[in-house]
Coordinates of C-alpha atoms in Angstrom, one line a residue:
M70 CA -2.9 2.0 27.2
T71 CA 0.5 0.3 27.6
Q72 CA 1.1 -2.6 25.2
Y73 CA 2.9 -5.2 27.3
I74 CA 3.1 -7.6 24.4
R75 CA 3.5 -6.0 21.0
L76 CA 2.9 -7.9 17.8
Q77 CA 5.5 -7.9 15.0
E78 CA 3.2 -8.6 12.1
A79 CA 6.1 -8.7 9.6
N80 CA 7.5 -11.8 11.3
C81 CA 4.2 -13.7 11.6
R82 CA 4.0 -16.8 9.5
N83 CA 0.4 -17.6 10.1
C84 CA 1.1 -20.8 12.1
L85 CA -1.7 -20.0 14.6
R86 CA 0.2 -21.5 17.5
C87 CA -0.4 -18.4 19.6
V88 CA -4.1 -18.6 19.0
R89 CA -4.2 -22.3 20.0
V90 CA -2.4 -21.8 23.3
C91 CA -4.1 -18.7 24.4
P92 CA -6.3 -19.8 27.4
T93 CA -8.6 -16.8 27.3
K94 CA -8.8 -16.5 23.5
A95 CA -7.6 -13.0 23.7
M96 CA -5.2 -13.9 21.0
T97 CA -7.1 -13.7 17.7
Y98 CA -6.4 -13.9 14.0
I99 CA -8.6 -11.8 11.7
D100 CA -7.9 -10.8 8.1
H101 CA -4.6 -12.6 8.1
Q102 CA -3.3 -10.5 11.0
P103 CA -2.8 -11.5 14.7
I104 CA -4.6 -9.3 17.2
I105 CA -4.6 -9.2 21.0
I106 CA -7.8 -8.2 22.6
E107 CA -6.2 -6.2 25.5
N108 CA -9.1 -6.2 28.0
E109 CA -9.3 -10.0 27.7
C110 CA -5.6 -10.8 27.9
I111 CA -4.3 -11.9 31.3
L112 CA -0.6 -11.6 30.2
C113 CA 0.1 -15.3 30.9
G114 CA 2.8 -15.0 28.1
K115 CA 2.0 -18.3 26.4
C116 CA 1.7 -16.6 23.0
Y117 CA 5.2 -15.1 23.5
A118 CA 6.8 -18.2 24.8
I119 CA 5.5 -20.5 22.0
C120 CA 6.0 -18.2 19.0
P121 CA 8.8 -19.7 16.8
H122 CA 9.1 -16.6 14.6
S123 CA 9.8 -13.8 17.0
A124 CA 6.5 -12.2 16.1
K125 CA 5.9 -11.1 19.7
K126 CA 7.9 -8.5 21.5
V127 CA 7.6 -7.8 25.3
N128 CA 7.7 -4.3 26.8
S129 CA 10.9 -3.5 28.7
D130 CA 12.0 -0.8 31.2
L131 CA 15.7 -1.6 30.6
L132 CA 16.5 1.8 28.9
K133 CA 14.8 3.6 31.8
V134 CA 16.8 1.7 34.3
K135 CA 20.1 2.3 32.5
K136 CA 19.3 6.1 32.5
W137 CA 18.7 6.0 36.2
L138 CA 22.0 4.3 36.7
E139 CA 23.8 6.8 34.5
Q140 CA 22.3 9.6 36.5
K141 CA 23.6 7.9 39.7
E142 CA 20.1 7.4 41.1
K143 CA 19.7 5.1 44.1
V144 CA 18.4 2.0 42.3
I145 CA 17.7 -1.2 44.2
L146 CA 17.0 -4.4 42.4
S147 CA 14.5 -7.0 43.7
V148 CA 15.6 -10.4 42.3
A149 CA 12.9 -13.0 41.9
P150 CA 14.0 -16.4 43.2
S151 CA 13.6 -18.0 39.8
F152 CA 16.9 -16.3 38.8
V153 CA 18.6 -19.5 39.8
A154 CA 17.4 -21.1 36.6
I155 CA 20.0 -18.9 34.9
W156 CA 22.5 -17.9 37.6
P157 CA 22.8 -20.6 40.3
K158 CA 25.1 -18.4 42.3
F159 CA 23.6 -15.3 43.9
K160 CA 26.8 -13.7 45.2
Q161 CA 28.5 -13.5 41.8
L162 CA 25.3 -12.1 40.2
E163 CA 25.1 -9.5 43.0
K164 CA 28.7 -8.5 42.4
A165 CA 28.1 -8.1 38.6
L166 CA 25.0 -6.0 39.2
L167 CA 26.6 -3.8 41.8
E168 CA 29.4 -3.1 39.3
K169 CA 26.8 -1.8 36.9
G170 CA 25.8 0.9 39.4
F171 CA 22.9 -0.6 41.4
F172 CA 22.8 0.6 45.0
A173 CA 21.7 -2.7 46.4
I174 CA 20.6 -6.2 45.3
E175 CA 18.0 -8.0 47.4
E176 CA 16.0 -11.2 47.0
T177 CA 12.3 -10.9 46.4
A178 CA 12.0 -13.8 48.8
I179 CA 12.1 -11.2 51.5
G180 CA 8.7 -10.0 50.3
A181 CA 7.6 -13.6 49.9
K182 CA 8.3 -14.1 53.6
L183 CA 6.0 -11.2 54.4
V184 CA 3.3 -12.7 52.2
S185 CA 3.5 -16.1 53.8
E186 CA 3.1 -14.5 57.2
S187 CA -0.1 -12.9 56.0
Y188 CA -1.3 -16.1 54.4
S189 CA -0.7 -17.9 57.7
L190 CA -2.8 -15.3 59.5
L191 CA -5.7 -15.9 57.0
L192 CA -5.4 -19.7 57.6
E193 CA -5.7 -19.1 61.4
E194 CA -8.6 -16.7 61.1
K195 CA -10.7 -19.2 58.9
K196 CA -13.0 -16.4 57.7
M197 CA -12.8 -17.2 54.0
K198 CA -14.7 -20.0 52.2
N199 CA -11.6 -20.8 50.1
I200 CA -8.3 -19.0 49.8
I201 CA -6.8 -18.5 46.4
S202 CA -3.1 -17.3 46.4
T203 CA -2.5 -14.0 44.7
C204 CA 1.2 -14.2 44.0
C205 CA 0.5 -14.8 40.3
P206 CA -0.9 -11.6 38.7
A207 CA -2.1 -13.6 35.6
V208 CA -4.3 -15.7 38.0
V209 CA -5.6 -12.6 39.7
S210 CA -6.5 -11.1 36.3
L211 CA -8.2 -14.3 35.2
V212 CA -10.4 -14.3 38.3
E213 CA -11.2 -10.6 38.1
K214 CA -12.0 -10.8 34.3
E215 CA -13.8 -14.1 34.0
Y216 CA -14.8 -15.2 37.6
G217 CA -15.6 -11.9 39.1
D218 CA -18.1 -13.5 41.5
L219 CA -15.1 -15.3 43.1
V220 CA -13.0 -12.2 43.9
D221 CA -14.0 -12.6 47.6
Q222 CA -12.1 -15.9 47.6
L223 CA -8.8 -14.3 46.4
A224 CA -6.5 -13.8 49.3
P225 CA -6.6 -10.0 50.0
I226 CA -2.8 -9.9 50.1
V227 CA -0.4 -8.3 47.6
S228 CA 2.2 -10.4 45.8
P229 CA 5.8 -10.9 47.0
M230 CA 7.0 -8.3 44.4
I231 CA 4.7 -5.6 45.7
A232 CA 5.4 -6.6 49.3
H233 CA 9.1 -6.3 48.8
G234 CA 8.8 -3.0 46.9
K235 CA 6.8 -1.6 49.8
D236 CA 9.4 -2.9 52.3
I237 CA 12.3 -1.3 50.3
K238 CA 10.4 2.0 49.9
N239 CA 9.8 2.0 53.7
R240 CA 13.6 1.6 54.3
Y241 CA 14.8 3.7 51.4
P242 CA 12.1 6.3 50.5
D243 CA 14.2 8.0 47.8
A244 CA 15.1 4.7 46.0
K245 CA 14.0 3.5 42.6
V246 CA 12.9 -0.1 43.0
V247 CA 13.4 -2.4 40.0
F248 CA 12.0 -6.0 39.8
L249 CA 14.0 -8.7 37.9
S250 CA 11.2 -10.8 36.5
P251 CA 10.5 -14.1 34.8
C252 CA 6.9 -12.9 34.2
I253 CA 5.2 -10.5 31.7
A254 CA 2.1 -10.0 33.9
K255 CA 4.4 -8.4 36.5
Q256 CA 4.8 -5.4 34.2
K257 CA 1.1 -4.7 34.4
E258 CA 1.0 -5.4 38.1
K259 CA 3.7 -2.8 38.6
D260 CA 1.4 -0.2 36.9
D261 CA -1.6 -1.0 39.0
I262 CA -2.7 2.1 40.9
R263 CA -3.8 -0.1 43.9
F264 CA -0.1 -0.7 44.7
D265 CA 1.0 2.9 45.2
Q266 CA 4.0 2.6 42.9
A267 CA 5.8 0.1 45.1
I268 CA 7.8 -0.9 42.0
D269 CA 9.2 1.7 39.6
A270 CA 10.3 -0.6 36.8
T271 CA 10.7 -4.2 35.7
I272 CA 13.3 -5.9 33.6
S273 CA 13.3 -9.4 32.3
M274 CA 16.0 -12.0 33.1
A275 CA 16.9 -12.0 29.4
D276 CA 17.4 -8.2 29.6
C277 CA 19.6 -8.6 32.6
F278 CA 21.6 -11.4 31.0
D279 CA 22.4 -9.2 28.0
F280 CA 23.1 -6.2 30.3
I281 CA 25.7 -7.8 32.6
G282 CA 27.2 -10.0 29.8
L283 CA 27.8 -13.1 32.0
T284 CA 27.4 -16.5 30.5
S285 CA 28.3 -18.5 33.6
L286 CA 28.6 -17.6 37.3
D287 CA 30.8 -19.2 39.9
G288 CA 31.0 -18.1 43.5
E289 CA 29.6 -18.7 47.0
E290 CA 26.1 -19.7 47.8
W291 CA 23.8 -16.9 48.9
D292 CA 23.4 -15.9 52.6
D293 CA 20.7 -17.3 54.7
F294 CA 18.0 -15.2 56.4
E295 CA 15.1 -15.8 58.7
G296 CA 12.3 -17.0 56.5
S297 CA 14.6 -18.0 53.6
I298 CA 12.3 -21.0 53.0
A299 CA 10.3 -18.4 51.0
R300 CA 12.9 -18.9 48.2
L301 CA 10.7 -21.9 47.4
Y302 CA 7.9 -19.6 46.0
P303 CA 8.8 -20.1 42.3
T304 CA 8.9 -23.9 42.6
P305 CA 5.7 -26.0 42.2
G306 CA 3.9 -26.1 45.5
G307 CA 6.5 -23.8 46.9
I308 CA 4.1 -21.4 48.6
L309 CA 2.3 -24.3 50.4
K310 CA 5.7 -25.6 51.7
T311 CA 6.4 -22.3 53.5
L312 CA 3.1 -22.5 55.5
P313 CA 2.7 -24.3 58.8
R314 CA 0.6 -27.4 59.1
E315 CA -2.9 -26.7 60.4
K316 CA -6.4 -28.2 59.9
N317 CA -8.5 -25.3 58.9
Y318 CA -7.9 -25.6 55.1
K319 CA -6.8 -28.4 52.8
K320 CA -3.9 -27.2 50.7
V321 CA -3.7 -27.9 46.9
N322 CA -1.3 -26.8 44.2
V323 CA -2.7 -26.0 40.7
E324 CA -0.6 -25.1 37.7
G325 CA -1.7 -24.0 34.2
V326 CA -4.6 -21.8 33.2
D327 CA -6.7 -24.7 31.9
R328 CA -6.5 -26.6 35.1
I329 CA -7.1 -23.4 37.1
K330 CA -10.3 -22.8 35.2
H331 CA -11.6 -26.3 36.1
V332 CA -10.9 -25.5 39.8
L333 CA -12.6 -22.1 39.5
D334 CA -15.6 -23.7 37.8
S335 CA -15.9 -26.2 40.7
I336 CA -15.7 -23.4 43.2
R337 CA -18.3 -21.4 41.3
N338 CA -20.6 -24.5 41.4
D339 CA -20.1 -24.9 45.2
M340 CA -18.2 -28.1 44.8
L341 CA -15.2 -27.0 46.8
E342 CA -15.0 -25.4 50.2
G343 CA -12.2 -25.2 52.9
Y344 CA -9.3 -25.2 50.5
F345 CA -6.2 -23.1 50.2
F346 CA -5.2 -23.1 46.5
E347 CA -1.7 -22.2 45.4
M348 CA -2.4 -21.2 41.7
S349 CA 0.2 -20.4 39.1
A350 CA -0.6 -19.7 35.4
C351 CA 2.7 -21.4 34.3
H352 CA 3.4 -25.1 34.5
E353 CA 6.4 -25.6 36.8
S354 CA 5.2 -22.3 38.5
C355 CA 7.5 -19.3 38.1
M356 CA 10.4 -21.6 37.1
G357 CA 8.5 -22.0 33.8
G358 CA 7.9 -18.2 33.4
P359 CA 7.5 -16.9 29.8
L360 CA 10.5 -14.5 30.1
L361 CA 12.8 -17.4 30.8
T362 CA 11.9 -19.2 27.6
H363 CA 13.9 -16.9 25.3
C364 CA 17.2 -17.3 27.2
E365 CA 19.3 -20.3 28.1
H366 CA 18.0 -21.6 31.5
N367 CA 17.7 -24.8 33.5
E368 CA 14.6 -24.8 35.7
W369 CA 15.4 -28.2 37.2
L370 CA 18.9 -27.2 38.2
G371 CA 17.3 -24.0 39.7
Q372 CA 14.8 -26.0 41.7
S373 CA 17.5 -28.3 43.2
V374 CA 19.7 -25.3 44.0
I375 CA 16.7 -23.7 45.9
R376 CA 15.8 -26.8 47.8
N377 CA 19.4 -27.4 48.8
S378 CA 19.6 -23.8 50.2
V379 CA 16.5 -23.9 52.6
D380 CA 15.3 -25.8 55.6
E381 CA 11.8 -26.9 54.8
N382 CA 11.1 -27.6 58.4
K383 CA 11.3 -23.9 59.3
K384 CA 7.8 -22.8 58.4
I385 CA 6.7 -19.2 58.3
M386 CA 4.2 -18.4 61.1
A387 CA 1.4 -15.8 61.1
N388 CA 2.4 -12.2 61.7
K389 CA 1.0 -8.7 61.3
H390 CA 3.0 -6.0 59.6
E391 CA 3.2 -2.2 59.9
I392 CA 3.6 -2.1 56.1
P393 CA 0.1 -2.4 54.6
L394 CA -0.1 -5.6 52.5
N395 CA -3.8 -5.8 52.1
V396 CA -5.6 -5.1 48.8
K397 CA -9.1 -5.2 47.5
W398 CA -9.7 -7.1 44.3
E399 CA -12.3 -6.0 41.8
N400 CA -15.0 -7.7 39.9
E401 CA -14.2 -6.8 36.3
D402 CA -16.3 -9.5 34.6
I403 CA -16.0 -9.2 30.8
Q404 CA -19.4 -8.6 29.3
R405 CA -19.7 -10.9 26.2
P406 CA -22.6 -10.8 23.7
H407 CA -25.2 -13.6 23.9
H408 CA -26.0 -15.5 20.8
T409 CA -29.1 -17.6 20.2
E410 CA -28.8 -21.3 19.2
E411 CA -30.2 -20.4 15.8
E412 CA -27.4 -17.8 15.2
I413 CA -24.8 -20.4 16.3
Q414 CA -26.2 -23.0 14.0
D415 CA -26.4 -20.6 11.1
M416 CA -22.8 -19.7 11.6
L417 CA -21.8 -23.3 11.7
Y418 CA -23.6 -23.8 8.4
M419 CA -21.8 -20.8 6.9
M420 CA -18.5 -22.3 8.1
G421 CA -19.2 -25.5 6.1
K422 CA -20.3 -27.5 9.2
T423 CA -23.5 -28.5 7.5
N424 CA -24.0 -31.5 9.8
V425 CA -22.6 -33.0 12.9
D426 CA -20.2 -35.2 11.0
K427 CA -18.6 -32.1 9.6
E428 CA -17.8 -30.8 13.1
L429 CA -14.5 -32.5 13.6
N430 CA -13.4 -30.4 16.6
C431 CA -9.8 -30.8 15.7
G432 CA -8.7 -27.6 17.4
A433 CA -6.4 -26.6 14.5
C434 CA -8.0 -23.1 14.3
G435 CA -7.3 -22.4 17.9
Y436 CA -10.7 -23.3 19.3
E437 CA -11.5 -26.5 21.1
T438 CA -14.7 -27.2 19.2
C439 CA -16.3 -26.0 16.0
R440 CA -19.1 -24.6 18.1
D441 CA -16.6 -22.5 20.1
K442 CA -15.2 -21.2 16.8
A443 CA -18.6 -20.3 15.6
I444 CA -19.3 -18.3 18.7
A445 CA -15.9 -16.6 18.3
V446 CA -16.7 -15.6 14.7
L447 CA -20.0 -14.1 15.9
D448 CA -18.0 -12.2 18.5
G449 CA -15.8 -10.8 15.8
K450 CA -12.8 -12.7 17.2
A451 CA -12.1 -15.3 14.6
D452 CA -11.9 -15.7 10.8
P453 CA -14.6 -18.2 9.6
K454 CA -12.4 -19.1 6.6
I455 CA -9.6 -20.5 8.7
C456 CA -10.4 -24.2 9.0
L457 CA -7.8 -26.8 8.2
P458 CA -10.1 -29.8 7.4
N459 CA -12.2 -27.6 5.1
A460 CA -9.1 -26.3 3.4
L461 CA -7.8 -29.8 2.9
E462 CA -11.1 -31.1 1.6
H463 CA -11.5 -28.1 -0.7
A464 CA -7.9 -28.6 -2.1
E465 CA -8.5 -32.3 -2.5
S466 CA -11.8 -31.8 -4.3
I467 CA -10.2 -29.3 -6.7
S468 CA -7.2 -31.5 -7.2
S469 CA -9.5 -34.5 -7.8
L470 CA -11.7 -32.5 -10.1
I471 CA -8.8 -31.5 -12.3
I472 CA -7.2 -34.9 -12.4
E473 CA -10.4 -36.7 -13.1
N474 CA -11.5 -34.4 -15.9
T475 CA -8.3 -33.3 -17.6
P476 CA -8.1 -34.5 -21.2
N477 CA -4.4 -35.4 -20.6
G478 CA -3.5 -38.8 -19.2
I479 CA -1.8 -38.8 -15.8
I480 CA 0.2 -41.8 -14.5
V481 CA 2.0 -41.8 -11.1
L482 CA 4.9 -44.3 -10.7
D483 CA 6.3 -45.5 -7.4
E484 CA 10.0 -45.8 -6.6
Y485 CA 10.1 -49.2 -8.4
R486 CA 8.5 -47.5 -11.5
N487 CA 5.4 -49.5 -11.1
I488 CA 2.0 -47.8 -11.7
L489 CA 0.7 -46.2 -8.5
E490 CA -2.1 -44.1 -9.9
I491 CA -3.7 -43.7 -13.3
N492 CA -6.5 -41.2 -14.2
P493 CA -9.5 -41.9 -16.5
S494 CA -8.1 -40.1 -19.5
A495 CA -5.0 -42.3 -19.5
K496 CA -7.1 -45.4 -19.2
L497 CA -9.2 -44.2 -22.2
M498 CA -6.1 -43.4 -24.3
L499 CA -4.6 -46.8 -23.6
D500 CA -7.8 -48.9 -23.8
L501 CA -7.5 -49.8 -20.2
E502 CA -10.9 -48.8 -18.9
N503 CA -11.7 -52.4 -17.8
V504 CA -8.2 -53.4 -16.8
N505 CA -6.6 -52.9 -13.4
V506 CA -3.0 -51.9 -14.0
I507 CA -2.1 -50.7 -10.5
G508 CA 1.2 -52.3 -9.5
L509 CA 2.2 -53.2 -13.0
P510 CA 5.5 -51.9 -14.4
L511 CA 5.2 -49.0 -16.8
G512 CA 6.7 -51.0 -19.7
S513 CA 3.7 -53.3 -19.7
I514 CA 1.4 -50.5 -21.0
L515 CA 4.0 -48.2 -22.6
P516 CA 6.7 -50.4 -24.1
D517 CA 9.3 -47.8 -25.1
N518 CA 12.9 -48.3 -23.9
E519 CA 13.9 -44.7 -24.4
L520 CA 11.0 -43.5 -22.3
I521 CA 12.0 -46.0 -19.5
E522 CA 15.6 -44.7 -19.6
L523 CA 14.4 -41.1 -19.4
I524 CA 12.2 -41.9 -16.4
N525 CA 15.1 -43.6 -14.5
T526 CA 17.4 -40.6 -15.1
V527 CA 15.1 -37.6 -15.0
R528 CA 16.2 -34.7 -12.8
R529 CA 13.8 -32.0 -14.0
V530 CA 10.9 -31.9 -16.4
Q531 CA 11.7 -33.7 -19.7
Y532 CA 9.7 -34.3 -22.8
H533 CA 9.6 -37.4 -25.1
R534 CA 7.5 -38.2 -28.2
A535 CA 6.7 -41.7 -29.3
H536 CA 4.2 -43.6 -31.5
Y537 CA 2.6 -46.8 -30.2
A538 CA 1.4 -49.1 -33.0
Q539 CA -0.7 -51.3 -30.6
Y540 CA -2.8 -48.2 -29.7
N541 CA -2.4 -46.5 -33.1
R542 CA -1.6 -43.4 -31.1
T543 CA 1.3 -40.9 -30.8
F544 CA 1.9 -39.4 -27.4
D545 CA 4.0 -36.5 -26.2
H546 CA 5.2 -37.4 -22.7
A547 CA 6.0 -34.9 -19.9
I548 CA 8.1 -36.6 -17.3
M549 CA 8.4 -35.0 -13.8
K550 CA 10.2 -36.3 -10.7
L551 CA 8.6 -35.2 -7.4
D552 CA 10.8 -33.5 -4.8
E553 CA 9.6 -35.7 -2.0
G554 CA 10.0 -39.4 -2.3
D555 CA 11.1 -41.1 -5.5
Y556 CA 7.9 -40.8 -7.4
V557 CA 7.5 -39.9 -11.0
V558 CA 4.5 -38.3 -12.7
L559 CA 4.0 -39.0 -16.4
I560 CA 1.6 -36.8 -18.4
L561 CA 0.4 -38.2 -21.7
M562 CA -0.7 -35.7 -24.4
D563 CA -2.3 -37.4 -27.3
L564 CA -0.9 -36.1 -30.6
T565 CA -2.7 -38.7 -32.8
V566 CA -5.4 -36.3 -34.0
E567 CA -2.8 -33.6 -34.6
E568 CA -0.6 -36.0 -36.6
T569 CA -3.6 -37.2 -38.7
K570 CA -4.5 -33.6 -39.4
E571 CA -0.9 -32.8 -40.3
R572 CA -0.8 -35.9 -42.6
V573 CA -4.1 -34.9 -44.3
M574 CA -2.9 -31.3 -44.7
K575 CA 0.4 -32.6 -46.2
Q576 CA -1.6 -34.7 -48.7
I577 CA -3.8 -31.8 -49.6
R578 CA -0.7 -29.6 -50.0
Q579 CA 0.9 -32.3 -52.3
Q580 CA -2.3 -32.6 -54.3
T581 CA -2.6 -28.9 -54.6
V582 CA 1.0 -28.7 -55.9
E583 CA 0.4 -31.4 -58.4
I584 CA -2.9 -29.8 -59.7
T585 CA -1.2 -26.4 -59.8
Q586 CA 1.7 -27.8 -61.9
Q587 CA -0.8 -29.5 -64.2
V588 CA -2.7 -26.3 -64.7
I589 CA 0.5 -24.5 -65.4
D590 CA 1.5 -27.1 -68.0
D591 CA -1.9 -26.9 -69.6
Q592 CA -1.8 -23.1 -69.8
M593 CA 1.7 -23.2 -71.3
R594 CA 0.5 -25.7 -73.9
T595 CA -2.5 -23.6 -74.7
V596 CA -0.4 -20.5 -75.1
Q597 CA 2.0 -22.3 -77.3
E598 CA -0.9 -23.6 -79.5
I599 CA -2.4 -20.1 -79.7
A600 CA 1.0 -18.7 -80.6
S601 CA 1.4 -21.4 -83.3
L602 CA -2.0 -20.7 -84.8
L603 CA -1.4 -17.0 -84.7
G604 CA 1.9 -17.5 -86.5
E605 CA 0.3 -19.7 -89.3
T606 CA -2.6 -17.3 -90.0
T607 CA -0.3 -14.4 -90.2
A608 CA 1.8 -16.1 -92.9
K609 CA -1.2 -17.0 -94.9
S610 CA -2.6 -13.4 -94.7
K611 CA 0.8 -12.0 -95.8
V612 CA 0.8 -14.3 -98.8
A613 CA -2.7 -13.3 -99.8
L614 CA -2.1 -9.6 -99.4
T615 CA 1.1 -9.8 -101.3
R616 CA -0.7 -11.5 -104.2
L617 CA -3.5 -8.9 -104.1
K618 CA -1.0 -6.1 -104.2
K619 CA 0.9 -7.6 -107.1
A620 CA -2.4 -8.1 -109.0
M621 CA -3.4 -4.5 -108.5
E622 CA 0.0 -3.3 -109.7
E623 CA -0.3 -5.4 -112.8
D624 CA -3.7 -3.8 -113.6
D625 CA -2.1 -0.4 -113.4

């Protein structure tokens, strides 16, 4: 299966903008990855147009077309009228493209004229309950996929692109037909087997802009042709302006998928009958096409250029054609699983929506209501953890839990260095449990000039130690200036207990030293006394023994 929109996951920044704008919720975000459910995507291109991070890439046939040109193939370019949003002068654009090797450059408005002739015939026949225009392939896909019961109210007529492709192939059977498109859905329409390969390739206007390398175009206005009022097709209500006035159907222009869904719901509920609806998935019709959003363009200038080039009084009358422009649309209703009310309520509970008050329906997750999100989760299309209010509440609760229960004191100062916030630990440390100090200057509770000076000059985290006699406490202060605003956060770490312990330990050490010295002195004294006694006894013994020896010698 061709991926007409490819996801560049490496560029995704998880902003969920694509999920929020997707009208069919084919754009999903599961396990931190964007995913397109291909069979539910109508290729309206809103996800591509709104992505600010280039995380979506559109399929392109430009390389194929360049190869045909290099091989000297007969390549004819069908230029959608919305080209004037970029190049207001057709002749200069035509010249630049012919120089690139194209065989011929024609306006898709030629095919639009054939379509308006067929629409006029439908209006005259008055056989259909309502007629829904089929120029926008995204609208056709929407009806076939989600309103299959209404396919019989789609005009059984091909789009101007297909009509023009068929017309060119009829005139030049050996030609390659390329469509210059403002629309992603045209790529899939080109590949639809119902259209007999009327179009061989599509290129975006951004592709063409890079290819021809022209930033501004001057030259003559384009040539007129019979039915040139069909150039109005890409403007809001442009299809209706090409049709003659008649009373069989009331004509209404509807733009944007959300509004189109409301109309289709009304048709389904038999609230509307006898209407011709011009429907375009894009606001401002094709002039607001998604492939125009990524290149410099001016849709309002383009609209004025078109209106100045046509005579709106020359309507396109009914006519039959030899070229077959009829098509049969198919009911391709997407089969979605059914979930019981109990399953939905259980999922809401699991998502943290434990009561109705918790269902904020903020739409931040991409779904209009929490209930829609719960159903999407049950369908496997959404991540139940992605909920901005829940995430904020969880973060706030954790933050509050930490601040309220940390043993350190926390004081937040405003730009005037007055107290903005103070946590319970700081109040306890400073004996302020029954005092409201919010709005008071910091110096009224922590009178330390050096601290105040540091707070007024702090650029990064700094530390300061001070003893406060009035509290009989010593604090280590961590001073931090917040990046946003001129707020300062002061963290107080009570060192009083540590200092007391240190003082006691110092006293114990001093006493130990003194006792040790005393013991040493006593020991030394004892040793000396023992030594003295030992010396005296020895002398006496020596005298006695000497006398005994002498006496014995005398006896001999």
